[in-house]
Coordinates of C-alpha atoms and ligand atoms in Angstrom, one line a residue:
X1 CA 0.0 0.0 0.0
X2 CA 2.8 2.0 1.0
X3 CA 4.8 1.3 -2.1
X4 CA 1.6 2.4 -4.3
X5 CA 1.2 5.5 -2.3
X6 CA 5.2 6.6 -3.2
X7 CA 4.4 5.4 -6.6
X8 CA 1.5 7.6 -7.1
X9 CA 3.6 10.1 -5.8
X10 CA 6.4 9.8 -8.1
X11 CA 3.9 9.9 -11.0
X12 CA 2.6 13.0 -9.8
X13 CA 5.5 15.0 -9.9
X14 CA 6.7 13.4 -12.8
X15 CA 3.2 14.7 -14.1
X16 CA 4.4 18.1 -12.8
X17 CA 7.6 17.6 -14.1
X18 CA 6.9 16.9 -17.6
X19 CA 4.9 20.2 -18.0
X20 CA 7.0 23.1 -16.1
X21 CA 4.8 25.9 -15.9
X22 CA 7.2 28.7 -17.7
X23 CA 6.6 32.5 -19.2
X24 CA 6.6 31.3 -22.5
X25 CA 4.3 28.7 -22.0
X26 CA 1.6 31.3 -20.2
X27 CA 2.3 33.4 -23.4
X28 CA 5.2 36.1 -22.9
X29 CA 7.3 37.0 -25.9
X30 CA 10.4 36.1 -26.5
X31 CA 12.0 39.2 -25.8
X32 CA 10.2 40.0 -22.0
X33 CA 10.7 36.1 -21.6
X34 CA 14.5 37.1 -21.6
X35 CA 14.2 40.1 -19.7
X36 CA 12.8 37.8 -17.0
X37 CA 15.7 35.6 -17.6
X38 CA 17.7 38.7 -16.8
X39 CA 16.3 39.4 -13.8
X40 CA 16.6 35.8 -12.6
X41 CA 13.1 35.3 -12.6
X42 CA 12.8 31.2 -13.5
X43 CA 9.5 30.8 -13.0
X44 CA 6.7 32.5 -12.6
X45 CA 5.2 32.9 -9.3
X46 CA 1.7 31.7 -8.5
X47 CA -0.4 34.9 -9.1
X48 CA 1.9 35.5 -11.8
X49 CA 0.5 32.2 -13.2
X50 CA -2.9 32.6 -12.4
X51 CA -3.2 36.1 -13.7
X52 CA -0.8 36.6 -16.7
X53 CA -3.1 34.3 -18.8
X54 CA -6.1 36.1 -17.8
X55 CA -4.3 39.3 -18.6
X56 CA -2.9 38.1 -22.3
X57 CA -6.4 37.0 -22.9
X58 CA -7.4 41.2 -23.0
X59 CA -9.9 40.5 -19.9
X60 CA -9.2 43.1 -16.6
X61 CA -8.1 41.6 -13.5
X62 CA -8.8 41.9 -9.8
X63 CA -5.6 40.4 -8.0
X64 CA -5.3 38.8 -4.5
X65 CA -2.0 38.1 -3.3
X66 CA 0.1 38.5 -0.6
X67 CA 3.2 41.3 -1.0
X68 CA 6.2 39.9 -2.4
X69 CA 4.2 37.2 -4.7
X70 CA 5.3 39.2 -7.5
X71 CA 2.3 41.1 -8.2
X72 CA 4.3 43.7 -10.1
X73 CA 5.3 41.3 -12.7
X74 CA 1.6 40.0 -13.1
X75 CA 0.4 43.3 -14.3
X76 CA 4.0 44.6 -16.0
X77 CA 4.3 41.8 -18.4
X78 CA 1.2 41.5 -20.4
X79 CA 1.0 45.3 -20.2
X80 CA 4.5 45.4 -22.2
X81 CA 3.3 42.9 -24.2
X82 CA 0.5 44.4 -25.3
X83 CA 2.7 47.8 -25.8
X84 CA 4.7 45.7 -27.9
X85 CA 1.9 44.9 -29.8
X86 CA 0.7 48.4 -30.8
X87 CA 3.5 50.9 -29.9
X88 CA 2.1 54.1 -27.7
X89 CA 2.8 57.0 -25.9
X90 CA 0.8 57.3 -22.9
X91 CA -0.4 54.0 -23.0
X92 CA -0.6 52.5 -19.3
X93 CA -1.1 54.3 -15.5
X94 CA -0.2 53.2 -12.1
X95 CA -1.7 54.5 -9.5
X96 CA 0.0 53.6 -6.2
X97 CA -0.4 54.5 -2.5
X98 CA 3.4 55.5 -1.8
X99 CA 5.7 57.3 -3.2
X100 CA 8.6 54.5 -2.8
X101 CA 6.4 52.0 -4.0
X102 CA 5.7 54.5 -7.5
X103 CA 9.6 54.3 -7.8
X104 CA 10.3 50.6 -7.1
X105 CA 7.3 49.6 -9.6
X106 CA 9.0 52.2 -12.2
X107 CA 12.0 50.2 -11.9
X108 CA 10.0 46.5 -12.6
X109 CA 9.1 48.3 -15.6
X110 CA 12.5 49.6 -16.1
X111 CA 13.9 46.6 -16.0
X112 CA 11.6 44.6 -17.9
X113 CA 11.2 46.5 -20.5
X114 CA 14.7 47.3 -20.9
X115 CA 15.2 45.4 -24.1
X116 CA 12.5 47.0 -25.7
X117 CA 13.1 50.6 -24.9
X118 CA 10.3 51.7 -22.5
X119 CA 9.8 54.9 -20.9
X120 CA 8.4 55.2 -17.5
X121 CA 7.9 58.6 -15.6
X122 CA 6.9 58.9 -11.7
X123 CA 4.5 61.4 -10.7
X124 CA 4.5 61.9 -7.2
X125 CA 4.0 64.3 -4.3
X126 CA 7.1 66.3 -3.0
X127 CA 9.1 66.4 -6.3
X128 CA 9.2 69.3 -8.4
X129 CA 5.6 70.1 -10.4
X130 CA 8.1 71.9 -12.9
X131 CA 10.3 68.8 -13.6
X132 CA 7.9 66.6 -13.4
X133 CA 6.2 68.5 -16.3
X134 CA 9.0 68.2 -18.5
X135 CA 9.4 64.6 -18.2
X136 CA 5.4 64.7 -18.6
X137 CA 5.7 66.8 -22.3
X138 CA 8.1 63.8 -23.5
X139 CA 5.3 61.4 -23.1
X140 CA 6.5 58.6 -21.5
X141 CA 4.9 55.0 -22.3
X142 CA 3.9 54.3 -18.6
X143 CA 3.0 56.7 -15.9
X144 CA 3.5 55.5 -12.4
X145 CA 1.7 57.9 -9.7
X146 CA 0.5 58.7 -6.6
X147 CA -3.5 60.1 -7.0
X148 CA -2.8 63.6 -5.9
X149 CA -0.4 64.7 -7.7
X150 CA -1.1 63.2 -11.0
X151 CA -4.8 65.0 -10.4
X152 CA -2.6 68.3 -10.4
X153 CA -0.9 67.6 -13.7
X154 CA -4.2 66.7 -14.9
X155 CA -5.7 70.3 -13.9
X156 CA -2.6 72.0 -14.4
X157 CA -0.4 71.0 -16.9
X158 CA -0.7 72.3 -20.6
X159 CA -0.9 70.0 -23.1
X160 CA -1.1 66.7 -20.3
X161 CA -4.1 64.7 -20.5
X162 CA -4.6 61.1 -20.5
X163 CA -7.1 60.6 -23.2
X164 CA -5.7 57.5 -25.1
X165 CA -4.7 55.4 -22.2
X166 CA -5.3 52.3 -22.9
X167 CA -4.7 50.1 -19.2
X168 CA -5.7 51.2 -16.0
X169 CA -3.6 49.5 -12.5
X170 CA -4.3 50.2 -9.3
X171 CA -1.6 48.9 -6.7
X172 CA -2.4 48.6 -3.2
X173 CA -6.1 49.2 -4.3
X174 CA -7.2 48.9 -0.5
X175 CA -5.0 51.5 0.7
X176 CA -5.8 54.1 -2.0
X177 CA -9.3 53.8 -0.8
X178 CA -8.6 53.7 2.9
X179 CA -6.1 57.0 3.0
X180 CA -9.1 58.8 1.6
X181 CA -7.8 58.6 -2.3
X182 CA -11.3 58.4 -3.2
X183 CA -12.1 61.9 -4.7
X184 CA -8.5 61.9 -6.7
X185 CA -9.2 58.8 -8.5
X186 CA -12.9 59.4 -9.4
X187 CA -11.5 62.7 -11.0
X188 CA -8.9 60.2 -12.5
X189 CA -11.8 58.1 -13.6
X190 CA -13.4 60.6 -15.5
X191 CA -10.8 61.7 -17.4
X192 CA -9.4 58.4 -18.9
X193 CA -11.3 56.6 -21.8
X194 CA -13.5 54.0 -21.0
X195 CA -12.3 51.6 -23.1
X196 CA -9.3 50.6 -21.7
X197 CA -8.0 47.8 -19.2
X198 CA -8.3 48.0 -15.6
X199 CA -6.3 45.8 -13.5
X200 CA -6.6 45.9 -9.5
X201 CA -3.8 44.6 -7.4
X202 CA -4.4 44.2 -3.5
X203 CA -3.5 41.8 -0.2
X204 CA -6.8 42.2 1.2
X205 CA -10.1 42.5 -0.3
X206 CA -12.0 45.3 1.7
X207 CA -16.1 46.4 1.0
X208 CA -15.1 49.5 -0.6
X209 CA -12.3 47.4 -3.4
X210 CA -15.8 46.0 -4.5
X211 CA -17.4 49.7 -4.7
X212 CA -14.3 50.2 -6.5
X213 CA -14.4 47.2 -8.9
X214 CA -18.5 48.7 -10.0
X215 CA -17.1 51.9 -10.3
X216 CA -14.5 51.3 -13.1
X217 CA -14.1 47.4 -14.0
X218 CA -15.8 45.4 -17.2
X219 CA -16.5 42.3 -16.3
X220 CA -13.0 41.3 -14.5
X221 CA -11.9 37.7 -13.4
X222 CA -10.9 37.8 -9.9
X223 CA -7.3 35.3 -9.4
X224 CA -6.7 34.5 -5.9
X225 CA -3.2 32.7 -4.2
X226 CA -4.3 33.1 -1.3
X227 CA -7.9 33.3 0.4
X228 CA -6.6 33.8 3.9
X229 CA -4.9 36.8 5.3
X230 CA -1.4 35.0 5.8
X231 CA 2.3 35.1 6.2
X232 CA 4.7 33.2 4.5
X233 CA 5.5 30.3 5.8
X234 CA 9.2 30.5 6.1
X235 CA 8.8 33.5 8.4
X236 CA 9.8 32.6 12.1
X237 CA 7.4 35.2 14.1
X238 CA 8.7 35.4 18.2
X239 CA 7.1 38.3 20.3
X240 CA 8.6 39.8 23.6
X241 CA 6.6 39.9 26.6
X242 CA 8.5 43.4 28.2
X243 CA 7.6 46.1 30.4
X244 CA 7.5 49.2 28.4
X245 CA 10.3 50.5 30.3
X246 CA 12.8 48.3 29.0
X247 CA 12.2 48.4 25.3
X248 CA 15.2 50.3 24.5
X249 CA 17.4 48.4 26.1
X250 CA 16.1 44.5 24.5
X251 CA 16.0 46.5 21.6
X252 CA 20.0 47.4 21.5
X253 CA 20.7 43.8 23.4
X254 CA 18.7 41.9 20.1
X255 CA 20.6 44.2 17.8
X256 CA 23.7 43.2 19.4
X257 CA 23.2 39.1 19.6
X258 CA 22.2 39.4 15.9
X259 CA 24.6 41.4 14.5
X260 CA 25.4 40.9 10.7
X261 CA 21.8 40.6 9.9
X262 CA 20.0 43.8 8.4
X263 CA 16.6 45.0 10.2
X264 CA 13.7 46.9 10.0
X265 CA 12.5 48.7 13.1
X266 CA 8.7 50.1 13.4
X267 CA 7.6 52.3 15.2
X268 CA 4.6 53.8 15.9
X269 CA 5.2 57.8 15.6
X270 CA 7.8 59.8 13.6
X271 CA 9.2 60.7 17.0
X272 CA 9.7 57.5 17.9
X273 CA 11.2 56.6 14.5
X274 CA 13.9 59.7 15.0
X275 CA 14.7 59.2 18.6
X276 CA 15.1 55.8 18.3
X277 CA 17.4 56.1 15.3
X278 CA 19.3 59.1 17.2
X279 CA 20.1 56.3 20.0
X280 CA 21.4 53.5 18.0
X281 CA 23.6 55.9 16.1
X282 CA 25.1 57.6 19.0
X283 CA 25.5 53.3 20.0
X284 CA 27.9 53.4 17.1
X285 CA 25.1 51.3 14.8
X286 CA 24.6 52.6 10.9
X287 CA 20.8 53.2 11.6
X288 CA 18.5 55.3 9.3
X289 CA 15.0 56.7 10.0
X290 CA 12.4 56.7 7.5
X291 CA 9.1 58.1 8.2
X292 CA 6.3 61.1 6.6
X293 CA 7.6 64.3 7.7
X294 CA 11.0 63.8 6.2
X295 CA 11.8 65.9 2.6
X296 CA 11.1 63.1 -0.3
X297 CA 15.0 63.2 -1.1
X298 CA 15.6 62.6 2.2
X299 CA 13.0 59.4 2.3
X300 CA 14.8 57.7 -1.0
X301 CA 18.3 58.4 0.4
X302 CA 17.6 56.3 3.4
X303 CA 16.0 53.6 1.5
X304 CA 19.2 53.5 -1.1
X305 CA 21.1 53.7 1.6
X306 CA 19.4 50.6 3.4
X307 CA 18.7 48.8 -0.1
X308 CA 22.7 49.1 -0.8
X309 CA 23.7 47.9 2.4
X310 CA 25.3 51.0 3.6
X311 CA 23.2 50.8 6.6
X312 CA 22.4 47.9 8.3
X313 CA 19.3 49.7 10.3
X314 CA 16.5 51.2 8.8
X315 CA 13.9 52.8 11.3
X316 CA 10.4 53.1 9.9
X317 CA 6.8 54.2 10.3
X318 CA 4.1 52.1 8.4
X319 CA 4.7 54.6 5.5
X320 CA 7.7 51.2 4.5
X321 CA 5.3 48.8 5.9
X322 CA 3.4 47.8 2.5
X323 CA 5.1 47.0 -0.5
X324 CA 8.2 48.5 -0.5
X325 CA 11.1 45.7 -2.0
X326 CA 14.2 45.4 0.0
X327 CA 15.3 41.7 -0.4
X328 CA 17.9 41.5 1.5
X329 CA 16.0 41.8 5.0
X330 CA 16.7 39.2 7.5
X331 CA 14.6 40.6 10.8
X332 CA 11.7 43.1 11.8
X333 CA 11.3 44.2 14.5
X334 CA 8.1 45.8 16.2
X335 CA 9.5 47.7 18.9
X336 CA 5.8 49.4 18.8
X337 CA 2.9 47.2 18.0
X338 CA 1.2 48.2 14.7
X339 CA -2.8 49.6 15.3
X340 CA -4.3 46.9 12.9
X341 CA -3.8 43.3 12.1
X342 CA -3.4 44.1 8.6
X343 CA -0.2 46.3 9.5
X344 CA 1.5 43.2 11.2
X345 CA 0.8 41.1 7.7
X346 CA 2.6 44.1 6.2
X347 CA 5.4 44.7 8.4
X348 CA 6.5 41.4 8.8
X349 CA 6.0 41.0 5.3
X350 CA 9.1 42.6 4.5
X351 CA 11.3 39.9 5.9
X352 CA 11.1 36.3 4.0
X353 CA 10.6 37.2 0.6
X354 CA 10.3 35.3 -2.1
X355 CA 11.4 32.0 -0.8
X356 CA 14.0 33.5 1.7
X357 CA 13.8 32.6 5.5
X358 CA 13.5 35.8 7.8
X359 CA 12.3 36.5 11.6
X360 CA 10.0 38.9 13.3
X361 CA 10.1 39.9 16.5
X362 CA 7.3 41.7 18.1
X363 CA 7.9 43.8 21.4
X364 CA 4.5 43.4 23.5
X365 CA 4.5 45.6 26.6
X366 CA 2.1 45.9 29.8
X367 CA 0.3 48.9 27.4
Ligands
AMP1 P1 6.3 42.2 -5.9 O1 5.3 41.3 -5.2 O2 5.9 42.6 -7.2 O3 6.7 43.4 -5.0 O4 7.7 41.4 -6.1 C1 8.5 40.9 -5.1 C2 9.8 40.5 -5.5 O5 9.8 39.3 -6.3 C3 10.5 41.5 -6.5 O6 11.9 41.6 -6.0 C4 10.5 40.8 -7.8 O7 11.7 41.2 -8.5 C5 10.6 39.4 -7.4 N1 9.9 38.5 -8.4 C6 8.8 38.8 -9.1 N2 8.5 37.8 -10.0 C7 9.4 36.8 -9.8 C8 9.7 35.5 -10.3 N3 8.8 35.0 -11.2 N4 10.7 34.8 -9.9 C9 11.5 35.3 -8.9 N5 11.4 36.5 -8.4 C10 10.3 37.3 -8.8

């Protein structure tokens, strides 16, 4: 019985064997199937399978996944495909909620799309309207945006209007709602043709995603990896029963026992986030805040900084809890516990990506 059970198990992943899932076979050109190649991308991801198909097939999409599944990827590719197809300036829009996430998806598209000359421009808040204007008038293929600002191009900027776009992607698309995005991207809505493509990318699924969807989707096919609101499974959570009092110093003692490793910190406030890098600094540790109220050169700088190793610290508010890419993170840390459930999904998200093995650490005090 045994035996038959191990045979029917070898068959099966011969079965699985025999018929690798790869981006050619779900439909990608040659050319983006290299530019994966380039990127070290092997395989496609699960949404990436599930929703790439749908995509190619000219249907819109309303994508579940969890961050770091590669969501980026499932909406990129069959957009450059289809750009491929029939050449065009202002041809796709992403809206995201952050301003870090608008650059890291610019640079998916970058690199994707590097073979076949793309041209992406960010549009977001605290940059220059004036530069931003110019790179506007040179009508980049892809637009990736934050609502607010791209609303103020839309009103103010001669000769910028987004009347032949032809796909729609909203990353995030719970968030946009949630921080009040809602008036921005009806006036978006209104001004973009009809006919087009919408694709919706989000973790969670909330009410107002499905007032969304009525509001600006043609009959979309919803692909789901994962039902449940999870982590991944190679993610070691611990948490820290600790009176308040002694946060700091567990904090610096942690650091210390698992030195070599990079971290993110959250914290609940800005303050927090500068005081807390201010102390592990003057500790001798290469620590870096990042949080809203500082300048948006500022805001990159530390997450270059972080992203090129330089700094083995990075200090954050939830503005670097959703999304943002940094690979190479090996523990978070919640010195402050995050207000919602959904925030601890995000947070500890950033740790065990794709495949890697990472550790959280949650610091739960008598408050
Ligand atoms: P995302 O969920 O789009 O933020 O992607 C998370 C990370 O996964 C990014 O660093 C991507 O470069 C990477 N990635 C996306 N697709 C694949 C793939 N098929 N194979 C390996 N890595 C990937």
């Amino acid at each position: 019985m045994e035996e038959e059970e191990a045979n029917n198990l070898s068959s099966a992943e011969e079965a699985t064997e025999e018929t690798p899932v790869t981006f050619k076979s779900l439909g990608i050109v040659d050319v983006l199937c290299e530019a994966c190649e380039q990127l070290k991308w092997k395989a496609p991801t699960l949404i990436q399978k599930e929703s790439i198909p749908v995509a190619l097939d000219g249907k819109d999409v309303i994508g579940l996944a969890e961050t770091g599944s590669g969501k980026t990827g499932s909406f990129a590719l069959p957009i450059l495909q289809s750009l491929l197809d029939t050449p065009q300036r202002l041809f796709a829009l992403v809206l995201t909620p952050t301003r870090e996430l608008a650059f890291q998806i610019s640079e998916q598209f970058e690199a994707l799309g590097a073979g076949i000359g793309v041209k992406t421009a960010v549009v977001v808040g605290g940059i220059d309207m004036m530069t931003q204007a110019l790179m506007l008038a040179k009508k980049p293929h892809v637009i990736i945006a934050t609502p607010g600002r791209l609303v103020d191009h839309l009103e103010n900027t001669k000769g910028f209007n987004l009347r032949n776009l032809k796909y729609l992607v909203m990353d995030e698309a719970d968030r946009i709602l949630n921080m009040d995005f809602e008036q921005e991207v009806d006036k978006i809505l209104k001004v973009i043709p009809r006919e087009r493509n919408t694709y919706l990318y989000s973790a969670t699924m909330t009410k107002k995603v499905q007032k969304l969807q009525r509001a600006s989707l043609r009959n979309p096919v919803k692909v789901e990896v994962s039902s449940k609101y999870q982590t991944v499974e190679k993610l070691q959570q611990f948490y820290i029963f600790l009176p308040v009092k002694y946060k700091d110093v567990y904090l610096v003692y942690i650091l210390n026992e698992l030195a070599g490793n990079s971290f993110i910190i959250f914290c609940s406030t800005c303050a927090n986030t500068q005081r807390v890098a201010l102390m592990l600094r003057n500790l001798g540790m290469t620590a870096v805040p990042l949080h809203g109220q500082m300048s948006q050169t500022k805001r990159l700088g530390a997450l270059n900084k972080f992203k090129s190793k330089n700094r083995s610290i990075l200090i954050a508010t939830d503005v670097a809890s959703r999304g943002l890419d940094i690979p190479h993170v090996d523990v978070v840390i919640n010195l402050d516990i995050p207000t919602h459930s959904k925030d601890y999904i995000h947070r500890v998200g950033r740790t065990a990506r794709a495949g890697r093995s990472g550790k959280s650490i949650t610091f739960v005090s008598q408050k």
